[in-house]
Coordinates of N, CA and C in Angstrom, one line a residue:
M5 N 146.3 108.5 24.2 CA 147.7 108.9 24.1 C 147.9 109.9 25.3
D6 N 147.9 111.1 25.4 CA 148.2 111.7 26.6 C 147.7 111.5 27.9
R7 N 146.4 110.6 28.0 CA 146.3 110.1 28.8 C 147.5 109.3 29.2
G8 N 148.0 108.4 29.1 CA 148.6 107.1 29.6 C 150.0 108.1 29.2
I9 N 150.1 108.6 28.7 CA 151.9 109.5 29.2 C 152.1 110.2 30.7
A10 N 150.5 111.2 30.6 CA 149.6 111.8 32.2 C 150.4 110.9 33.3
E11 N 150.1 109.9 33.3 CA 149.9 108.6 34.1 C 150.9 108.1 34.8
I12 N 151.4 107.7 33.1 CA 153.0 107.0 33.3 C 153.9 108.3 34.1
T13 N 153.7 109.4 33.5 CA 154.2 110.5 34.4 C 154.2 110.7 36.0
A14 N 153.0 111.2 36.6 CA 152.5 110.9 37.6 C 153.1 109.9 38.3
Y15 N 152.9 108.6 37.7 CA 153.1 107.0 38.9 C 154.9 108.2 38.8
C16 N 155.2 108.1 38.4 CA 157.1 108.6 38.2 C 156.9 109.4 39.4
E17 N 156.8 110.7 39.4 CA 157.0 111.2 40.7 C 156.0 111.6 41.8
Q18 N 155.0 110.6 42.1 CA 155.0 110.1 43.0 C 155.9 109.0 43.7
N19 N 156.7 108.4 42.6 CA 157.0 107.1 43.9 C 158.8 107.3 43.1
Q20 N 159.0 109.1 42.7 CA 160.6 109.4 42.4 C 161.4 108.6 41.9
L21 N 160.5 108.1 40.9 CA 161.7 107.4 39.7 C 161.7 107.7 38.7
E22 N 163.2 107.9 38.1 CA 163.0 108.7 37.2 C 162.8 108.0 35.5
L23 N 162.0 108.9 35.4 CA 161.4 108.8 33.7 C 162.6 108.4 32.6
E24 N 163.2 107.5 32.4 CA 164.3 107.9 31.6 C 163.8 108.4 30.1
R25 N 162.5 107.2 28.9 CA 162.3 107.2 27.9 C 160.7 107.3 27.4
I26 N 159.7 107.5 27.0 CA 158.8 107.6 27.0 C 158.4 107.1 25.1
F27 N 157.7 105.8 25.0 CA 157.6 105.2 23.6 C 156.1 105.2 23.1
T28 N 156.4 105.6 22.4 CA 154.2 105.8 22.4 C 155.0 105.2 20.0
D29 N 153.3 104.4 20.0 CA 153.0 104.1 19.0 C 151.4 104.3 18.6
Q30 N 151.4 104.3 17.4 CA 149.9 104.9 16.7 C 149.4 103.5 15.5
Q31 N 149.5 102.6 15.7 CA 149.4 101.3 15.6 C 148.5 100.2 16.5
T32 N 147.8 99.9 15.7 CA 147.2 98.6 16.8 C 148.3 97.9 17.9
G33 N 147.3 97.6 18.7 CA 148.3 96.1 19.7 C 148.3 95.3 19.0
K34 N 147.7 94.5 18.1 CA 146.6 93.1 17.6 C 148.5 92.3 17.6
N35 N 149.4 93.6 16.9 CA 151.0 92.8 16.7 C 152.0 93.1 17.4
F36 N 153.2 92.3 17.6 CA 153.8 93.4 18.4 C 154.8 94.0 17.1
N37 N 154.8 93.8 15.6 CA 155.7 93.8 15.0 C 155.4 96.0 14.9
R38 N 155.4 96.3 15.2 CA 155.7 97.5 15.7 C 157.1 98.9 15.6
P39 N 157.1 99.3 15.0 CA 158.9 100.3 14.9 C 159.2 100.8 16.3
R40 N 158.3 101.6 17.3 CA 158.9 102.0 17.8 C 159.3 100.7 19.2
Y41 N 157.7 100.3 19.1 CA 158.0 99.0 20.2 C 159.0 97.8 19.8
K42 N 159.2 97.2 18.6 CA 160.9 96.7 18.2 C 162.1 97.8 18.6
V43 N 161.8 98.7 18.8 CA 163.3 99.1 19.1 C 163.3 99.7 20.7
L44 N 162.0 100.0 20.6 CA 162.0 100.0 22.7 C 162.7 97.9 23.1
K45 N 162.3 97.2 22.8 CA 162.5 95.6 22.9 C 163.6 95.5 23.1
E46 N 164.0 95.5 21.1 CA 165.9 94.5 21.1 C 166.7 96.3 21.8
D47 N 166.5 97.1 21.3 CA 167.8 98.1 21.2 C 168.0 99.5 22.5
V48 N 166.3 99.1 23.2 CA 166.8 100.4 24.4 C 166.5 99.4 25.9
L49 N 166.2 98.6 26.5 CA 165.4 97.9 27.6 C 166.9 96.7 28.0
R50 N 167.0 96.8 28.7 CA 168.1 96.1 29.4 C 167.9 95.4 30.5
S51 N 168.4 94.4 31.5 CA 168.6 93.8 32.0 C 168.3 94.6 33.1
G52 N 167.3 94.5 34.4 CA 167.3 95.4 35.7 C 166.2 96.7 35.2
D53 N 166.3 97.1 33.9 CA 165.2 97.9 33.6 C 164.1 97.9 34.2
E54 N 163.3 98.6 34.1 CA 161.3 98.8 34.5 C 161.1 99.2 33.2
L55 N 160.0 98.2 33.2 CA 159.2 99.2 31.6 C 157.7 99.2 32.3
I56 N 157.0 100.5 32.3 CA 156.1 100.8 33.2 C 154.9 101.2 31.7
I57 N 153.8 100.4 32.0 CA 152.4 100.3 31.3 C 151.3 100.7 31.8
T58 N 150.5 101.4 31.0 CA 149.0 102.2 31.5 C 148.7 100.2 31.8
E59 N 148.3 99.9 30.6 CA 146.9 99.0 31.0 C 147.7 97.9 30.1
V60 N 147.5 96.3 29.9 CA 147.5 95.9 29.7 C 147.2 95.8 27.8
D61 N 146.5 96.3 27.2 CA 146.2 96.4 25.9 C 146.3 97.4 25.6
R62 N 147.1 97.7 26.1 CA 148.7 99.1 25.3 C 150.0 97.6 25.4
L63 N 150.0 97.0 25.6 CA 151.3 96.5 25.4 C 150.6 95.4 24.3
G64 N 149.5 95.0 23.9 CA 148.9 94.1 22.6 C 147.4 93.8 23.1
R65 N 146.9 93.4 21.8 CA 146.0 93.0 22.5 C 145.6 91.2 21.6
N66 N 146.4 90.5 22.0 CA 146.5 89.2 21.3 C 147.2 88.0 22.7
K67 N 146.4 87.4 23.2 CA 146.4 87.6 24.6 C 148.0 86.3 24.4
R68 N 148.1 85.5 23.2 CA 148.7 84.5 23.7 C 150.3 85.3 23.8
D69 N 150.5 86.0 22.2 CA 151.1 86.9 22.0 C 152.0 88.0 22.9
T70 N 150.7 88.4 23.5 CA 150.9 89.2 24.8 C 152.1 88.0 26.2
L71 N 150.8 87.3 26.8 CA 152.0 86.5 27.7 C 153.5 86.1 27.3
K72 N 153.9 85.7 25.7 CA 155.0 85.3 25.6 C 155.9 86.9 25.6
E73 N 155.1 87.6 25.2 CA 155.9 88.9 25.3 C 156.5 89.5 26.9
L74 N 155.3 88.9 27.9 CA 155.9 89.2 28.7 C 156.6 88.2 30.0
Q75 N 156.4 87.0 29.1 CA 157.7 86.6 29.2 C 158.7 86.1 29.1
Y76 N 159.1 87.0 27.7 CA 160.8 87.3 27.5 C 161.1 88.6 28.3
F77 N 160.1 89.3 28.9 CA 160.6 90.7 29.8 C 161.1 89.7 31.1
R78 N 159.9 89.0 31.7 CA 160.9 88.5 33.1 C 161.9 87.4 32.4
D79 N 162.2 86.5 31.3 CA 163.8 86.1 31.3 C 164.7 87.4 30.7
H80 N 164.4 88.0 30.9 CA 165.6 89.5 30.7 C 166.0 89.7 31.4
N81 N 165.2 89.6 33.3 CA 165.0 90.5 34.0 C 164.6 92.0 33.8
I82 N 163.5 92.4 33.3 CA 162.6 93.5 32.7 C 161.5 93.9 33.3
R83 N 161.7 94.6 34.2 CA 160.6 94.4 35.3 C 159.4 95.3 34.6
V84 N 158.0 94.8 34.7 CA 156.7 95.1 33.8 C 156.2 96.5 35.0
K85 N 156.1 97.5 35.0 CA 154.9 97.6 35.8 C 153.3 97.9 35.2
I86 N 152.5 97.3 35.7 CA 150.8 97.9 35.0 C 150.3 98.3 35.2
L87 N 149.9 99.7 35.5 CA 149.5 100.8 36.6 C 148.3 100.3 36.6
E88 N 147.2 99.5 35.7 CA 145.9 99.4 35.9 C 146.4 98.0 36.9
L89 N 147.0 97.4 36.9 CA 147.0 95.8 37.7 C 148.2 96.4 38.8
P90 N 147.7 97.1 39.8 CA 148.9 97.4 41.4 C 149.4 96.0 41.9
T91 N 148.7 95.2 41.7 CA 149.1 94.0 42.3 C 150.9 93.6 41.7
T92 N 151.3 94.8 40.5 CA 152.3 94.6 39.2 C 153.0 95.3 40.0
L93 N 152.9 96.2 40.7 CA 153.6 97.6 41.0 C 154.5 97.1 42.7
M94 N 153.9 96.4 43.3 CA 154.4 95.1 44.3 C 155.7 94.5 43.8
D95 N 157.3 95.3 44.4 CA 158.1 94.0 44.0 C 158.0 92.8 45.0
T96 N 157.6 92.1 44.5 CA 157.4 90.8 45.7 C 159.3 90.2 46.0
S97 N 160.2 90.2 44.6 CA 161.3 90.0 45.2 C 161.8 90.1 46.7
K98 N 160.9 91.5 47.1 CA 161.7 92.2 48.4 C 160.7 91.5 49.8
L99 N 160.1 90.5 49.6 CA 159.1 89.5 50.1 C 160.0 88.9 51.1
D100 N 160.3 88.9 51.6 CA 161.1 87.5 53.1 C 160.5 86.1 53.1
N101 N 159.6 85.9 52.7 CA 158.3 85.3 53.0 C 157.9 84.1 51.4
T102 N 158.9 83.2 51.7 CA 159.3 82.4 49.8 C 157.4 82.4 49.3
M103 N 156.3 81.7 50.3 CA 155.0 81.7 49.8 C 154.6 82.9 49.4
A104 N 154.4 83.9 50.5 CA 153.8 85.2 49.9 C 154.2 85.2 48.9
Q105 N 155.8 85.6 48.2 CA 156.4 85.7 46.8 C 155.9 85.0 46.1
M106 N 155.8 83.7 46.1 CA 155.2 83.1 45.0 C 153.7 83.1 45.2
L107 N 152.8 83.3 46.3 CA 151.2 83.6 45.6 C 151.0 85.0 45.3
M108 N 151.8 86.1 45.5 CA 151.8 87.1 44.9 C 152.3 87.2 43.1
E109 N 152.9 85.9 42.9 CA 153.6 86.2 41.4 C 152.6 85.5 40.5
T110 N 151.5 84.7 41.6 CA 150.7 83.7 40.8 C 149.3 84.5 40.4
V111 N 149.3 85.2 41.3 CA 148.1 86.7 41.7 C 148.2 87.4 40.2
N112 N 149.3 87.8 40.1 CA 150.3 88.8 39.1 C 149.7 88.0 37.8
N113 N 150.4 86.7 37.9 CA 150.1 86.2 36.4 C 148.5 86.1 36.5
M114 N 148.1 85.3 37.6 CA 146.3 85.7 36.7 C 145.9 86.5 36.5
L115 N 146.3 87.4 37.4 CA 144.9 88.6 36.9 C 145.8 89.4 35.3
V116 N 146.9 88.9 34.7 CA 147.9 89.8 33.8 C 147.4 88.6 32.5
E117 N 146.8 87.3 32.7 CA 146.0 86.4 31.8 C 144.7 87.1 31.8
L118 N 143.7 87.0 32.5 CA 142.5 88.1 32.5 C 142.1 89.7 31.9
Y119 N 143.6 89.8 32.1 CA 143.1 91.5 31.4 C 143.4 91.3 30.0
A120 N 144.4 90.2 29.1 CA 145.0 90.1 28.5 C 144.1 89.1 27.8
A121 N 143.8 88.1 28.3 CA 142.1 87.6 27.1 C 140.7 88.9 27.5
L122 N 140.4 89.6 28.1 CA 139.8 90.5 27.8 C 140.1 91.5 26.7
A123 N 141.2 92.2 26.7 CA 141.9 92.8 25.5 C 141.7 92.1 24.3
Q124 N 142.2 90.7 24.3 CA 141.6 90.1 22.8 C 140.2 90.2 22.3
A125 N 139.5 89.6 23.7 CA 137.9 89.3 23.4 C 137.6 91.0 22.7
E126 N 137.6 91.6 23.2 CA 137.4 93.3 22.9 C 137.8 93.7 21.8
I127 N 139.0 93.3 21.2 CA 138.7 93.5 19.2 C 138.6 92.2 18.5
E128 N 138.4 90.9 19.4 CA 137.4 89.9 18.7 C 136.4 90.9 18.0
K129 N 135.6 91.1 19.6 CA 134.2 92.2 19.3 C 133.4 92.8 18.2
K130 N 135.3 93.8 18.3 CA 134.8 94.9 17.8 C 134.7 94.5 15.7
E131 N 136.2 93.5 15.7 CA 136.1 92.9 14.3 C 134.9 92.3 13.2
K132 N 133.8 91.6 14.9 CA 133.1 91.4 14.3 C 132.0 91.7 14.0
R133 N 131.8 93.1 15.2 CA 130.5 93.5 14.8 C 131.1 94.6 13.4
Q134 N 132.2 94.8 13.2 CA 132.3 95.1 12.0 C 131.9 95.0 11.1
R135 N 132.5 93.5 10.4 CA 132.0 92.7 9.7 C 130.6 92.3 9.6
E136 N 130.1 92.2 10.1 CA 129.0 92.6 10.5 C 127.8 93.5 10.0
G137 N 128.4 94.4 10.5 CA 128.0 95.7 10.2 C 128.2 96.0 8.1
I138 N 128.9 95.2 7.9 CA 130.0 95.5 6.1 C 128.9 94.6 5.4
E139 N 128.3 93.2 6.1 CA 127.5 92.9 5.6 C 126.1 93.2 5.9
A140 N 125.3 93.6 6.6 CA 124.5 94.7 6.8 C 124.1 95.8 5.7
K141 N 125.5 96.0 5.8 CA 125.6 97.7 4.4 C 124.8 96.6 2.6
K142 N 125.8 95.5 2.9 CA 126.1 95.0 1.4 C 124.7 94.7 1.2
A143 N 124.1 93.9 2.5 CA 122.3 93.6 2.2 C 121.7 94.3 1.4
R144 N 121.8 95.6 2.2 CA 121.4 96.3 2.1 C 121.2 97.3 0.6
G145 N 122.3 96.9 -0.2 CA 122.0 97.7 -1.5 C 123.5 99.0 -1.0
D146 N 124.1 98.9 0.2 CA 124.3 100.6 1.0 C 125.5 100.5 0.5
W147 N 126.5 99.4 0.3 CA 127.9 99.4 0.1 C 128.6 100.5 -0.7
D148 N 128.0 100.4 -1.9 CA 128.8 101.6 -2.8 C 129.2 103.2 -1.9
D149 N 128.1 103.1 -1.0 CA 128.8 104.6 -0.1 C 129.8 104.5 1.2
Y150 N 130.0 103.3 1.2 CA 131.1 102.8 2.0 C 132.4 103.5 1.8
G151 N 132.9 103.6 3.3 CA 134.6 104.8 2.7 C 134.6 105.9 2.7
R152 N 135.9 106.3 2.3 CA 135.8 107.3 2.8 C 135.3 108.4 1.1
P153 N 134.7 109.7 0.7 CA 133.6 109.7 -0.4 C 135.2 110.2 -1.2
S154 N 135.6 109.5 -2.7 CA 136.2 110.1 -3.5 C 137.0 111.5 -3.5
A155 N 137.9 111.5 -4.2 CA 138.5 113.1 -3.7 C 137.7 113.9 -4.6
I156 N 137.9 113.9 -6.0 CA 137.2 114.3 -6.9 C 136.8 113.2 -8.0
D157 N 135.3 113.2 -8.7 CA 135.2 111.9 -9.6 C 135.9 112.0 -10.4
I158 N 136.1 110.2 -10.8 CA 136.8 110.3 -11.6 C 137.4 111.2 -13.1
E159 N 135.9 111.1 -14.2 CA 135.4 111.9 -15.0 C 136.2 113.3 -15.0
D160 N 135.9 114.1 -14.1 CA 135.9 115.3 -13.4 C 137.7 115.2 -13.9
F161 N 138.1 114.3 -13.0 CA 139.2 114.3 -12.9 C 140.3 113.6 -14.4
K162 N 139.6 112.9 -15.2 CA 140.0 112.7 -16.6 C 140.3 113.9 -17.0
I163 N 139.7 115.3 -17.4 CA 139.2 116.1 -18.1 C 140.0 116.8 -17.3
H164 N 140.9 117.4 -15.8 CA 141.8 117.9 -15.5 C 143.2 117.3 -16.0
Y165 N 143.4 116.2 -16.4 CA 144.8 115.4 -16.3 C 144.4 115.6 -17.7
Q166 N 144.0 115.7 -18.4 CA 144.4 116.1 -20.0 C 145.2 117.1 -20.3
R167 N 145.0 118.2 -19.6 CA 146.1 119.3 -19.6 C 147.4 118.8 -19.6
V168 N 147.7 118.0 -18.3 CA 149.0 117.5 -18.3 C 149.0 116.9 -19.4
T169 N 148.8 115.5 -20.3 CA 148.7 114.7 -21.1 C 149.2 116.6 -22.1
D170 N 148.3 116.8 -22.4 CA 149.2 118.0 -23.8 C 150.1 119.1 -23.2
G171 N 150.7 118.4 -21.7 CA 152.1 119.3 -21.7 C 151.7 120.4 -21.0
Q172 N 150.3 121.3 -21.1 CA 150.1 122.3 -20.7 C 149.8 123.3 -18.6
M173 N 150.0 121.7 -18.4 CA 150.2 121.9 -16.8 C 151.1 120.9 -16.1
R174 N 151.8 120.4 -15.2 CA 152.8 120.2 -14.8 C 151.7 119.4 -13.8
P175 N 152.5 117.8 -13.5 CA 151.8 117.5 -12.3 C 151.1 117.8 -11.2
T176 N 152.1 119.0 -10.8 CA 152.5 119.2 -9.3 C 151.3 120.7 -9.4
E177 N 151.0 121.3 -10.7 CA 150.0 122.6 -10.3 C 148.6 121.6 -10.4
L178 N 149.0 120.8 -11.1 CA 147.2 120.3 -11.1 C 147.3 119.4 -10.0
M179 N 147.6 118.8 -9.1 CA 147.5 118.9 -7.6 C 147.8 119.9 -6.8
K180 N 148.0 120.9 -6.7 CA 147.7 121.4 -6.4 C 146.3 122.3 -6.5
Q181 N 145.7 122.6 -7.5 CA 144.6 123.1 -8.5 C 143.5 122.5 -7.9
L182 N 143.4 121.1 -7.9 CA 142.8 120.0 -7.4 C 142.4 120.0 -5.9
G183 N 143.6 120.6 -5.3 CA 143.7 120.1 -3.5 C 143.9 118.9 -3.6
I184 N 144.6 118.3 -3.8 CA 145.1 116.7 -3.8 C 146.8 116.1 -3.5
S185 N 146.5 115.1 -2.8 CA 147.7 114.8 -2.3 C 148.3 113.9 -3.6
K186 N 149.9 114.4 -3.8 CA 150.4 113.5 -5.0 C 150.4 111.9 -4.5
S187 N 150.1 111.0 -3.5 CA 149.5 109.8 -3.6 C 148.2 110.0 -4.2
T188 N 146.7 110.9 -3.7 CA 146.1 110.4 -4.7 C 145.6 111.5 -6.0
Y189 N 146.5 111.7 -6.5 CA 147.1 111.7 -7.6 C 147.4 110.5 -8.7
Y190 N 148.4 110.1 -8.1 CA 149.3 108.8 -8.9 C 148.2 107.5 -9.5
R191 N 146.9 107.9 -7.5 CA 146.4 106.2 -7.4 C 145.1 106.9 -8.7
Y192 N 144.7 108.1 -9.3 CA 143.7 108.3 -10.2 C 144.6 108.3 -11.5
V193 N 146.0 108.7 -11.6 CA 146.2 108.2 -13.0 C 146.7 106.5 -13.5
E194 N 147.0 106.3 -13.0 CA 147.1 104.3 -12.4 C 145.0 104.0 -13.0
R195 N 144.6 105.1 -12.3 CA 143.2 103.8 -12.9 C 142.9 104.6 -14.1
I196 N 142.9 105.9 -14.6 CA 142.9 106.2 -15.9 C 143.6 105.2 -17.0
K197 N 144.7 104.7 -16.2 CA 145.7 104.2 -17.2 C 145.0 102.5 -17.9
A198 N 144.3 102.5 -16.3 CA 143.5 100.8 -16.3 C 142.2 100.7 -17.1

């Protein structure tokens, strides 16, 4: 994220553009149901604004949805500049030759579609490898070791938890003593009750 912010900031400084705001979200670009993105799209951007992103996959990793979002911006007169695609940085509306303008827009659209397809292929490949790795782990019998290790053994937790049920200790005291979070504590309590 720091690299992307630095690239956008440098681009704006080099081109004397006023950088109004930077929006980031640390969720996957698999879909567009991201809180910060929704605020940016629905509440911040207005007709005539410019949206600068570093790479197509920073916007989204689903080709169809990414192209749909980019069409939304075009329909609402919001210019999208993608730093990895220099052709998107050129203002084609200033070209006095209609044919040149149309060709540049076509080139931009083709490049954006290609990069969106590559972003989707990358995430699909990653998911495929992950599924294959999980299946291989299961086939080897190593599945029980998968995931994050337990914060505490459930049997040990039961022993400590007994002090809470007996009224000798408050839940917050036990959480602190065991060094576990509130959500972990209650997840273990639910496992015991189940």
